[in-house]
XYZ file of C-alpha atoms in Angstrom:
543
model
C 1.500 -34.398 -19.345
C -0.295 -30.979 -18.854
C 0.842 -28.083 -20.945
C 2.707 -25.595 -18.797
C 0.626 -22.268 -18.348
C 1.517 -19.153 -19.680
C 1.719 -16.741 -16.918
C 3.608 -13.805 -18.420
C 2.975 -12.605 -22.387
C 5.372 -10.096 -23.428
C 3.312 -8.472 -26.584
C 5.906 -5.242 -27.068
C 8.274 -5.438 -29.690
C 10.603 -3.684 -28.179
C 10.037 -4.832 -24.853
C 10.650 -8.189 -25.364
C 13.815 -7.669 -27.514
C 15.202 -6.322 -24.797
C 13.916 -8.679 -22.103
C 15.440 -11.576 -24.270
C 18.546 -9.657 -23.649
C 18.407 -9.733 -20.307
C 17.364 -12.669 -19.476
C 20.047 -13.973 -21.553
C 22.498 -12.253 -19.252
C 20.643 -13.263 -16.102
C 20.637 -16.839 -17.004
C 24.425 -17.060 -18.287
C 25.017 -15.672 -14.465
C 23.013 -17.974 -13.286
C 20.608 -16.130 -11.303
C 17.364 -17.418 -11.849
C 18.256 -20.761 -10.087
C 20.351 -19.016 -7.756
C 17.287 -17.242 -6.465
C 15.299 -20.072 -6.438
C 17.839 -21.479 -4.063
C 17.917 -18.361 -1.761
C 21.151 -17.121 -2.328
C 21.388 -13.898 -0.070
C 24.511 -12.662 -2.892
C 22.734 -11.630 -5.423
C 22.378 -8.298 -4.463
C 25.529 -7.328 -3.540
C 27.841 -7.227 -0.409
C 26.010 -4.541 0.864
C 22.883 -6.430 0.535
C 23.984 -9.417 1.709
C 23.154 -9.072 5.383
C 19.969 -8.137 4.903
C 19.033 -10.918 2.037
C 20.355 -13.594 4.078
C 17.009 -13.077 6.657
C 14.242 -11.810 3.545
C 14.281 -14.917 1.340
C 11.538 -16.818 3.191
C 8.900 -15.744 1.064
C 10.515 -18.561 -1.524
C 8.853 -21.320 0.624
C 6.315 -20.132 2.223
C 3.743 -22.090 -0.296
C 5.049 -25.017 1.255
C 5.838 -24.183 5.117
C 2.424 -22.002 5.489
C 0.929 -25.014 5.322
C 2.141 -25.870 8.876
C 0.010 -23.090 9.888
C -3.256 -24.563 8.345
C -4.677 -26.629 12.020
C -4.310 -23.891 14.498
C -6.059 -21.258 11.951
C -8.508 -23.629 11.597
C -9.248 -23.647 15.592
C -9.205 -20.343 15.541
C -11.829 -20.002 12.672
C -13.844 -22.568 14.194
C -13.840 -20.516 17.652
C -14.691 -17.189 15.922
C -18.062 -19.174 14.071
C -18.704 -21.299 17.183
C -18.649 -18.281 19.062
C -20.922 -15.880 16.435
C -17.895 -13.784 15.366
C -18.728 -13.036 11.926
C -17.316 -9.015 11.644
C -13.455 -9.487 11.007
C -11.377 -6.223 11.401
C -7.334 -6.088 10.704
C -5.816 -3.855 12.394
C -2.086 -3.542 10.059
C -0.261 -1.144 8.031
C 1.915 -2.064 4.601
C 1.959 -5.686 3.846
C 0.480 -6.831 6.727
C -3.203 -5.312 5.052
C -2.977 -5.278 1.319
C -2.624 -8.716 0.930
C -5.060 -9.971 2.851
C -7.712 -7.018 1.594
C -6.912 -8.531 -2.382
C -7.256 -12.094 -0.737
C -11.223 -11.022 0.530
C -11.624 -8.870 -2.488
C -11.243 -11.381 -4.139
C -12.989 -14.175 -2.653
C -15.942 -11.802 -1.695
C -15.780 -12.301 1.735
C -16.082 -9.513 3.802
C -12.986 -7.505 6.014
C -12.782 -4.503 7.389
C -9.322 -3.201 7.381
C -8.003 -0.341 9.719
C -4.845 0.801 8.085
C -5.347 4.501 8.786
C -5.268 6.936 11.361
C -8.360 9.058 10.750
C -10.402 8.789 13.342
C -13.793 8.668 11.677
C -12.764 5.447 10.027
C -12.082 3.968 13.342
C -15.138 5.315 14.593
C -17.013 3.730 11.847
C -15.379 0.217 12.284
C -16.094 0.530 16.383
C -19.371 1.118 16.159
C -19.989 -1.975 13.698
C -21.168 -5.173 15.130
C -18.424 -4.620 18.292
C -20.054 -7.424 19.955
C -19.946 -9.995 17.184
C -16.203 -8.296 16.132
C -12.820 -10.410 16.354
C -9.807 -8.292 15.692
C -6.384 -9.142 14.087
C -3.941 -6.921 15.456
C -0.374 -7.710 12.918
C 2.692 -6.074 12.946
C 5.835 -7.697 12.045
C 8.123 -5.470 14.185
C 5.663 -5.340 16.767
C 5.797 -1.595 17.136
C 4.088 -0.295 14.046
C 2.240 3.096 16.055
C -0.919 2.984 13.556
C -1.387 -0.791 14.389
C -0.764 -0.347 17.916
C -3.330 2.199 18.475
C -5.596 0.472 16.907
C -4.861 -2.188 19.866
C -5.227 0.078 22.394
C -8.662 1.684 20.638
C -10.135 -2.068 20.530
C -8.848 -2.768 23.618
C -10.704 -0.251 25.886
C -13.899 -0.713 23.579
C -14.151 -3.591 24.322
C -13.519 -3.398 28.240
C -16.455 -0.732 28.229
C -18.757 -2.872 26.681
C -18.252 -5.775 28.846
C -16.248 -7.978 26.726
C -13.372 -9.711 27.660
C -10.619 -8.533 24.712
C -8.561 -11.981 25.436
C -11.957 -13.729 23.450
C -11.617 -10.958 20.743
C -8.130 -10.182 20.119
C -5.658 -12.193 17.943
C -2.515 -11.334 17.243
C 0.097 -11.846 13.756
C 3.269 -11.123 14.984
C 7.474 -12.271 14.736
C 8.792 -14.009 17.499
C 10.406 -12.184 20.099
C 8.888 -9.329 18.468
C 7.155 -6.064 21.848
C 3.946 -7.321 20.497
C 4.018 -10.910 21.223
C 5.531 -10.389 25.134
C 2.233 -7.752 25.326
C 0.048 -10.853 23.514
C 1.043 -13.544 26.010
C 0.450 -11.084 29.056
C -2.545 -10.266 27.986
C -4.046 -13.612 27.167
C -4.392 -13.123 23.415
C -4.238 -16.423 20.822
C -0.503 -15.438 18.887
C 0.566 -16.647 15.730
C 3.867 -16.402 14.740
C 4.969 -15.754 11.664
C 8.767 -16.742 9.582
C 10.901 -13.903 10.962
C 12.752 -14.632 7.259
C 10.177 -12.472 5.454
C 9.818 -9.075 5.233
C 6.167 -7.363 5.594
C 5.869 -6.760 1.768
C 6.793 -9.526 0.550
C 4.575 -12.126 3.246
C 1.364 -12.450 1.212
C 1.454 -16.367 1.658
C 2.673 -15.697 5.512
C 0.642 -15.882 8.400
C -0.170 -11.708 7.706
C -2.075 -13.085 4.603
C -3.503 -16.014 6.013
C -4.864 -15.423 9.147
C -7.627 -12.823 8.788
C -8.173 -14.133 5.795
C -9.437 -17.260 6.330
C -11.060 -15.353 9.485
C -13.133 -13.658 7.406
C -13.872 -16.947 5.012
C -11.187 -16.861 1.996
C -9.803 -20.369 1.366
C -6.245 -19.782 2.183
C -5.190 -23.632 1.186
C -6.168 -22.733 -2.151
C -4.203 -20.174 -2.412
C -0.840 -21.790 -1.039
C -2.190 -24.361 -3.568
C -1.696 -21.924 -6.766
C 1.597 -20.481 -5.353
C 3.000 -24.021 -5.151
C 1.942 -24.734 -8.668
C 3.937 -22.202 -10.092
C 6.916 -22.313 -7.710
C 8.605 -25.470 -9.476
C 8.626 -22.865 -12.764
C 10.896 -20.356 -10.779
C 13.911 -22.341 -11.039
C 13.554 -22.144 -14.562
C 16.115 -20.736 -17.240
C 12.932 -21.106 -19.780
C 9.252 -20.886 -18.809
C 10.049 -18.765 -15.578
C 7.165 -16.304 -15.791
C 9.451 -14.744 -12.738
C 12.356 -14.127 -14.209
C 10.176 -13.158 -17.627
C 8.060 -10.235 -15.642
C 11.287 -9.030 -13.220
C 13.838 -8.943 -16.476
C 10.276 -7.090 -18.269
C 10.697 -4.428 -15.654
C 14.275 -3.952 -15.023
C 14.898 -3.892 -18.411
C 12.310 -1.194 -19.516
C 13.540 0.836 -16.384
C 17.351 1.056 -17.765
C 15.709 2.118 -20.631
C 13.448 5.107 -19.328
C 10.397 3.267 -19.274
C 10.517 3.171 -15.076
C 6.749 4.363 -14.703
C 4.917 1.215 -14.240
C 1.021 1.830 -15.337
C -1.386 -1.289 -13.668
C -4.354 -2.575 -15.159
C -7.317 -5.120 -13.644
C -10.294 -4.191 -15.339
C -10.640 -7.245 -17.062
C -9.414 -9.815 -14.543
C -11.370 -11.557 -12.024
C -8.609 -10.564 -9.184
C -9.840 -7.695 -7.185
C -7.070 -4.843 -6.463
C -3.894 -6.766 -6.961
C -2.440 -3.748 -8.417
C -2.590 -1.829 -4.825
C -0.471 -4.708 -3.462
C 1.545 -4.656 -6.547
C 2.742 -1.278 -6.031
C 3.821 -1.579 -2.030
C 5.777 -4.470 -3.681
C 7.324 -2.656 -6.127
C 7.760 0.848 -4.681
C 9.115 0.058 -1.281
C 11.538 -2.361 -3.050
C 13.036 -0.714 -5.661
C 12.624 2.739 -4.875
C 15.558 3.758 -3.599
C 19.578 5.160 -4.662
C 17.812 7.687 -6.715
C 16.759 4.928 -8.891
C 13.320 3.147 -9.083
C 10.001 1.932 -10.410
C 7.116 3.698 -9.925
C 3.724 1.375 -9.440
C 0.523 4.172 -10.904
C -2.510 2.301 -10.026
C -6.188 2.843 -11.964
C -4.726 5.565 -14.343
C -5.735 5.854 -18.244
C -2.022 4.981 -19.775
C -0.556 9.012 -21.486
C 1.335 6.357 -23.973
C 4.669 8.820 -23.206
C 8.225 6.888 -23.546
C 8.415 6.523 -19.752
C 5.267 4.003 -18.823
C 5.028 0.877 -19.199
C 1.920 -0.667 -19.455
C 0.960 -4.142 -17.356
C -2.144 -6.089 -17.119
C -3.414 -8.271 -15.233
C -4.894 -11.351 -16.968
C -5.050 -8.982 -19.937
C -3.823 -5.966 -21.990
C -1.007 -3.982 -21.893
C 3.172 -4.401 -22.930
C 3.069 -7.031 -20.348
C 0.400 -9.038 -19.402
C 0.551 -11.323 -15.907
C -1.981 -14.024 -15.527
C -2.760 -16.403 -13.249
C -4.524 -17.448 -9.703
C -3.826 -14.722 -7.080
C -1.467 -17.264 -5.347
C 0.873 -17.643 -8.114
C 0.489 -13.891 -9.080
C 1.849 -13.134 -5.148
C 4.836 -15.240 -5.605
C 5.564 -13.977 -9.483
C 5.586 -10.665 -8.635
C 7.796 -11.344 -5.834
C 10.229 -13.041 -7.705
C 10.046 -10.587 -10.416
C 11.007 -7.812 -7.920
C 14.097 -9.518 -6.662
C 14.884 -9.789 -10.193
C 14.364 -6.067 -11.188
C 16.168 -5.291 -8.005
C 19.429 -7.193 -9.283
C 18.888 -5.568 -12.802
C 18.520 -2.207 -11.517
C 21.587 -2.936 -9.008
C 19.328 -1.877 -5.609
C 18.905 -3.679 -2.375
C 14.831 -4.939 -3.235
C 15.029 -6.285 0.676
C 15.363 -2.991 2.375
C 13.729 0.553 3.030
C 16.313 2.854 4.104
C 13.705 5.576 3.970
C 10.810 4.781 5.426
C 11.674 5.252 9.222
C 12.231 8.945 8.127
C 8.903 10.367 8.218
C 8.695 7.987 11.598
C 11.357 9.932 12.996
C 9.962 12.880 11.736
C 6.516 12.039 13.143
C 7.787 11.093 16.540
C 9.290 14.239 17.191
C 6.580 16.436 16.375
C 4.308 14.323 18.538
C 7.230 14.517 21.710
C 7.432 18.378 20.981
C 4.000 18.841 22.396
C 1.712 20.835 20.346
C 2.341 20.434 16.798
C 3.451 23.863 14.966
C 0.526 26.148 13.868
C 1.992 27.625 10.207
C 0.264 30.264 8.601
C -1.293 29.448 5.574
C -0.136 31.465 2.262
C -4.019 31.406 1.165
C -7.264 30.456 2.707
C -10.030 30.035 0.216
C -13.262 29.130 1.594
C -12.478 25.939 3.318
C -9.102 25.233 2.128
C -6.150 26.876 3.551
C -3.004 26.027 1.531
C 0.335 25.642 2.928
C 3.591 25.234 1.186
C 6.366 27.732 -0.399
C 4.622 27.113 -3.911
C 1.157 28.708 -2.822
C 3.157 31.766 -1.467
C 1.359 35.013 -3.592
C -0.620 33.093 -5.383
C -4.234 34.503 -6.036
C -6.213 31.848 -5.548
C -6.416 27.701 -5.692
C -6.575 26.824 -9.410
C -3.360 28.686 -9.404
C -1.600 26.778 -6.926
C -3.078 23.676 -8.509
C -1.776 25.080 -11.810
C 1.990 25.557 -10.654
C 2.474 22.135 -9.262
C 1.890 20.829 -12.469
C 3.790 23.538 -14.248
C 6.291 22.371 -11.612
C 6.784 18.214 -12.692
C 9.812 17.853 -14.820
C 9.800 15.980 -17.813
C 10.049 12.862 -16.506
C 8.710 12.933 -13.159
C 5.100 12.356 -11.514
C 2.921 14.079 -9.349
C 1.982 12.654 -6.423
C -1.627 12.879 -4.263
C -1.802 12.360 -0.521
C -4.589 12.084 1.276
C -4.763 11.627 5.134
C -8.621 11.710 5.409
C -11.177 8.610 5.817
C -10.718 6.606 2.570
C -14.074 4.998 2.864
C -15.924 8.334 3.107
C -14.028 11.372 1.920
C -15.030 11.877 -1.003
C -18.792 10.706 -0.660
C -20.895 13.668 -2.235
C -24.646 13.306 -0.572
C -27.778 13.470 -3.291
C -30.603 15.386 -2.020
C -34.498 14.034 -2.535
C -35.952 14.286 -6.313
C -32.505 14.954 -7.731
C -32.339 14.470 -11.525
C -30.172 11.626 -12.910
C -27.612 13.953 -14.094
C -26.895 15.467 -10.183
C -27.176 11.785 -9.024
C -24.231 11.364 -11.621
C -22.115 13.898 -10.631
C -22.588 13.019 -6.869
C -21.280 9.555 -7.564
C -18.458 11.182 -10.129
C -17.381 12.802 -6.492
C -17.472 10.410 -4.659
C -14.769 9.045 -6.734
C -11.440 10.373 -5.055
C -9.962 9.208 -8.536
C -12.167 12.055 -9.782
C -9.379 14.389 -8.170
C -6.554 12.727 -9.753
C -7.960 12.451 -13.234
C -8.771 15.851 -12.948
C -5.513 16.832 -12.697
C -3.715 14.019 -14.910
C -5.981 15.529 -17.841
C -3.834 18.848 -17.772
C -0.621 17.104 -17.248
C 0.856 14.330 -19.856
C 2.568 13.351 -16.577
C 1.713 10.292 -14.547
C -0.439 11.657 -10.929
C -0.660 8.583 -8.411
C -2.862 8.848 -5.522
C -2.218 7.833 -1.834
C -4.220 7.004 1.119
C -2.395 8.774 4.276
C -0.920 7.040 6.399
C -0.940 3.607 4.653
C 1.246 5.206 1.705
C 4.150 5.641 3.964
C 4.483 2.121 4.211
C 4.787 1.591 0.147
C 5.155 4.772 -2.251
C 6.403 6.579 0.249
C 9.711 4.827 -0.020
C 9.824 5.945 -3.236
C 9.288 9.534 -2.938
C 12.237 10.346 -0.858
C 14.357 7.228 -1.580
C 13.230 7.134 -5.739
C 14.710 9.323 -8.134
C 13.824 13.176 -6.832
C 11.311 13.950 -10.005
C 7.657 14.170 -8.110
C 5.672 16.834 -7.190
C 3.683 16.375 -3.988
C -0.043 17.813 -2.695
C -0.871 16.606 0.615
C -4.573 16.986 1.396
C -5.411 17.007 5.195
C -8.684 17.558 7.438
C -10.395 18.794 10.178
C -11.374 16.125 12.962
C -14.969 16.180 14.590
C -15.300 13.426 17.053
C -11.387 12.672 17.707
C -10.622 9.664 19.228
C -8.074 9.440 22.448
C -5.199 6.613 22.107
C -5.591 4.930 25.489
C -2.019 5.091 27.143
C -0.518 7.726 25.040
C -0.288 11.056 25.084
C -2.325 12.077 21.786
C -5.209 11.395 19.902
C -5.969 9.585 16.303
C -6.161 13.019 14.769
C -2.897 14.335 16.020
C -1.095 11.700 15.078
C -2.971 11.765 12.077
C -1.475 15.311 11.207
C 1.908 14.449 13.023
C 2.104 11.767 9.900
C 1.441 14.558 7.370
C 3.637 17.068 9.092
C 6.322 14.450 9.345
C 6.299 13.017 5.698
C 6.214 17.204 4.328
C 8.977 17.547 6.442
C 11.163 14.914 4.502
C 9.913 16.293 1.173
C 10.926 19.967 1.624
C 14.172 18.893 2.768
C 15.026 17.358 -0.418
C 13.783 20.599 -2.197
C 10.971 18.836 -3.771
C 7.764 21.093 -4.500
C 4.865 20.351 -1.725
C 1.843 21.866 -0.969
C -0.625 21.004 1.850
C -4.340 21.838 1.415
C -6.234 21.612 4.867
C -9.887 21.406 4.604
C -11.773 23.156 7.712
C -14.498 21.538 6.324
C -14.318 18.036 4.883
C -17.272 17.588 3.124
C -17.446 21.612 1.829
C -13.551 21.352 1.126
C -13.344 18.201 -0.904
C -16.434 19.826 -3.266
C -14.640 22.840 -2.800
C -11.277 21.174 -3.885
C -13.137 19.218 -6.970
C -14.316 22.884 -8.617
C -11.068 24.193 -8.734
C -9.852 21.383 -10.115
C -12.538 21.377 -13.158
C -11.714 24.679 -13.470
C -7.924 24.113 -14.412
């Protein structure tokens, strides 16, 4: 018989003493098989309700499956029919999985989950008439994903293209989306209403533009069925090993969560890791917070993971068996850390907040406590200050000892921080240019005068993971929104506003839930985005 492979190495001391510990607890209460099982108690009565309809990710390596012939017609279709540019239009879960899934594989996808209209601009002018789009949304109502619908829709129209041919849509039954699908003539797939979005890797969200754009989807539901006999486990559960890991070093302090790929062969699972994470545990002032591509500070609060190598805790493994580990291990942490890991009580805050600006008309025109060049700077904390390197400097003067800084930025993640090099430059500027292009850059500039963690978040698609976390976590971070001017908005057939309004409705909205908790936030707009970003980057290497 085969060995068993180690999935989860625990090489802290400390760490694992106290994992042991809990695990020993866990098991005595029987949890570990109990979860297995599905039981929707182990949260809590308060939890219950909502448990009882999340646990389907636990079989979904064995009922995807079912799924397998009809996304193979609809594969063969889309190469029959010369359909080779694959967009995915979905926020959250519905896009982070399946981007790690093509990473990955090295297949190509292009995934909209943004608002900026230059991104969309940039994935409508790309191959439109070789272009099959995946429109998911588990609720059916998501307003990023359904503009991006709309967008597609009438692109399509005006280039003579029937959008029923081009159009397929990931949705739950019953769900607005589906009734709009079936009227309009679209292929639907259906996915296990039993699942919630960030936890539905191995669901039809994962699968379907995956194998779209060429990933071999049985092979993952392959791995994740390999390792799902382990999870009933009381010994050699690399689930219950990795979520006892994490709840135990958050009682203990340690409840920043550093993530690590460099060495492993898996391409971004640490961006999926920390929607996972984040949204799930981030809430009742308590919480784990994911920092993703960050140099570890080694202070008492982090705790370093790896994947496939390195760190206090190293997780290896296929991707599919990593999805459904982690997974695990969050419902886990959740029952350690005594949270709900199936809700986001949160999240539909900034939503709210969003809506209403965008109903109010036109949004509110502040004025800005400093303009410097192209940046003007908005937020109670730039109020007299003399210039930006000092309102850089008092948000991090502001983070309390054990709390985080946070970077938002609603601008096009594919191109906002791209520096150009001009002809004959030396290898130095060509250096530097790429350094800038890096939007990293920004937060290591600031994380080297801080010996505090600094995440950084892609606008809107944060809302849907760390942004649980900031206003549901514990209330420790400091927050620096970075927005910009749009050239070449883009109109939202049907509504009443464009990309970039509802672009800076989202920012508006999500600073509006952060002041009212009292937390420090600043909002840098850049008149310019190409001048502000380089603009942005000096003051910053000027701390």
């Amino acid at each position: 018989m085969a060995a068993t492979p180690t999935y989860v190495t625990i090489a802290d001391e400390r760490l694992a003493g106290q994992t042991a510990e809990t695990i020993q607890r866990l098991v005595s209460e029987g949890v570990h098989e109990a979860l297995a099982n599905g039981d929707p108690t182990l949260w809590g009565e308060d939890a219950q309700a909502e448990a009882a309809v999340r646990l389907g990710w636990l079989s979904l390596p064995l009922t995807s499956r079912e799924l397998l012939p009809e996304i193979g017609k609809l594969v063969e279709r889309a190469r029959a029919e010369g359909l080779d540019h694959v967009v995915l239009a979905g926020m959250g879960g519905s896009s982070l999985a399946p981007e790690v899934i093509c990473n990955t594989a090295d297949v190509p996808l292009t995934v909209l989950d943004t608002t900026d209209p230059h991104q969309v601009r940039r994935a409508l002018a790309d191959r439109l008439d070789r272009t099959v789009v995946v429109v998911a949304s588990k609720s059916g109502g998501t307003v990023e994903t359904d503009s991006h619908r709309r967008v597609y829709e009438k692109a399509f129209r005006d280039a003579g293209i029937d959008p029923a041919g081009r159009i397929v849509v990931v949705t739950d039954p019953g769900s607005p989306l589906e009734q709009a699908a079936i009227e309009a003539g679209y292929p639907v797939i259906l996915a296990d209403p039993n699942v919630g979005g960030r936890y539905s890797a191995l669901s039809a969200f994962g699968l379907v533009p995956s194998a779209l754009a060429g990933a071999d989807v049985e092979k993952l539901l392959d791995d994740a069925a390999e390792v799902r006999p382990l999870l009933a486990r009381a010994e050699g559960n690399p689930g219950l090993d990795l979520g006892a890991a994490l709840g135990a070093a958050a009682l203990a302090g340690r409840d920043k969560l550093v993530l690590e790929d460099s060495m492993s062969e898996i391409n971004g699972l640490p961006d999926w890791i920390e929607q996972l994470v984040a949204e799930s545990t981030g809430k009742s002032a308590k919480g784990i917070l994911p920092v993703v591509g960050a140099d570890p500070n080694e202070t008492d609060d982090e705790l370093v993971a790896g994947i496939e190598s390195g760190g206090a805790v190293t997780v290896s493994g296929p991707l599919g068996a990593q999805f459904l580990i982690w997974e695990y291990a969050t419902a886990i942490a959740g029952r350690v850390l005594g949270i709900d890991p199936f809700n986001q009580p949160n999240v539909t805050e900034s939503k709210e907040n969003t809506g209403a600006l965008l109903a109010a008309g036109e949004l509110p025109a502040d004025t800005p406590a400093l303009v410097e060049g192209p940046v003007e700077v908005y937020g109670a904390e730039a109020e007299g200050a003399k210039d930006l390197r000092e309102v850089l400097t008092r948000l991090l003067q502001a983070i309390p000892e054990n709390g985080y800084m946070a970077i938002m930025a609603y601008l096009d993640r594919e191109a906002a921080f791209d520096a150009p090099v001009a002809d004959g430059a030396s290898f130095d500027d060509m250096t530097d240019a790429w350094s800038a292009a890096d939007p990293l850059t920004l937060r290591g500039l600031l994380a080297a005068r801080t010996d505090r963690p600094v995440t950084f978040g892609w606008g809107p698609r944060f809302l849907h993971s760390t942004g649980q976390y900031h206003k549901g976590g514990p209330q420790n971070g400091v927050f620096l929104q970075i927005t910009g001017a749009n050239e070449g908005d883009l109109e939202v057939p049907g509504k009443p506003y464009t990309l970039g309004r509802l672009q800076l409705a989202q920012a508006l909205g999500d600073q509006g839930a952060l002041v009212k908790r009292g937390r420090p936030a600043v909002r840098l707009h850049l008149t310019d985005r190409a001048a502000g970003v380089a603009h942005l980057l000096a003051a910053a290497r000027e701390l």
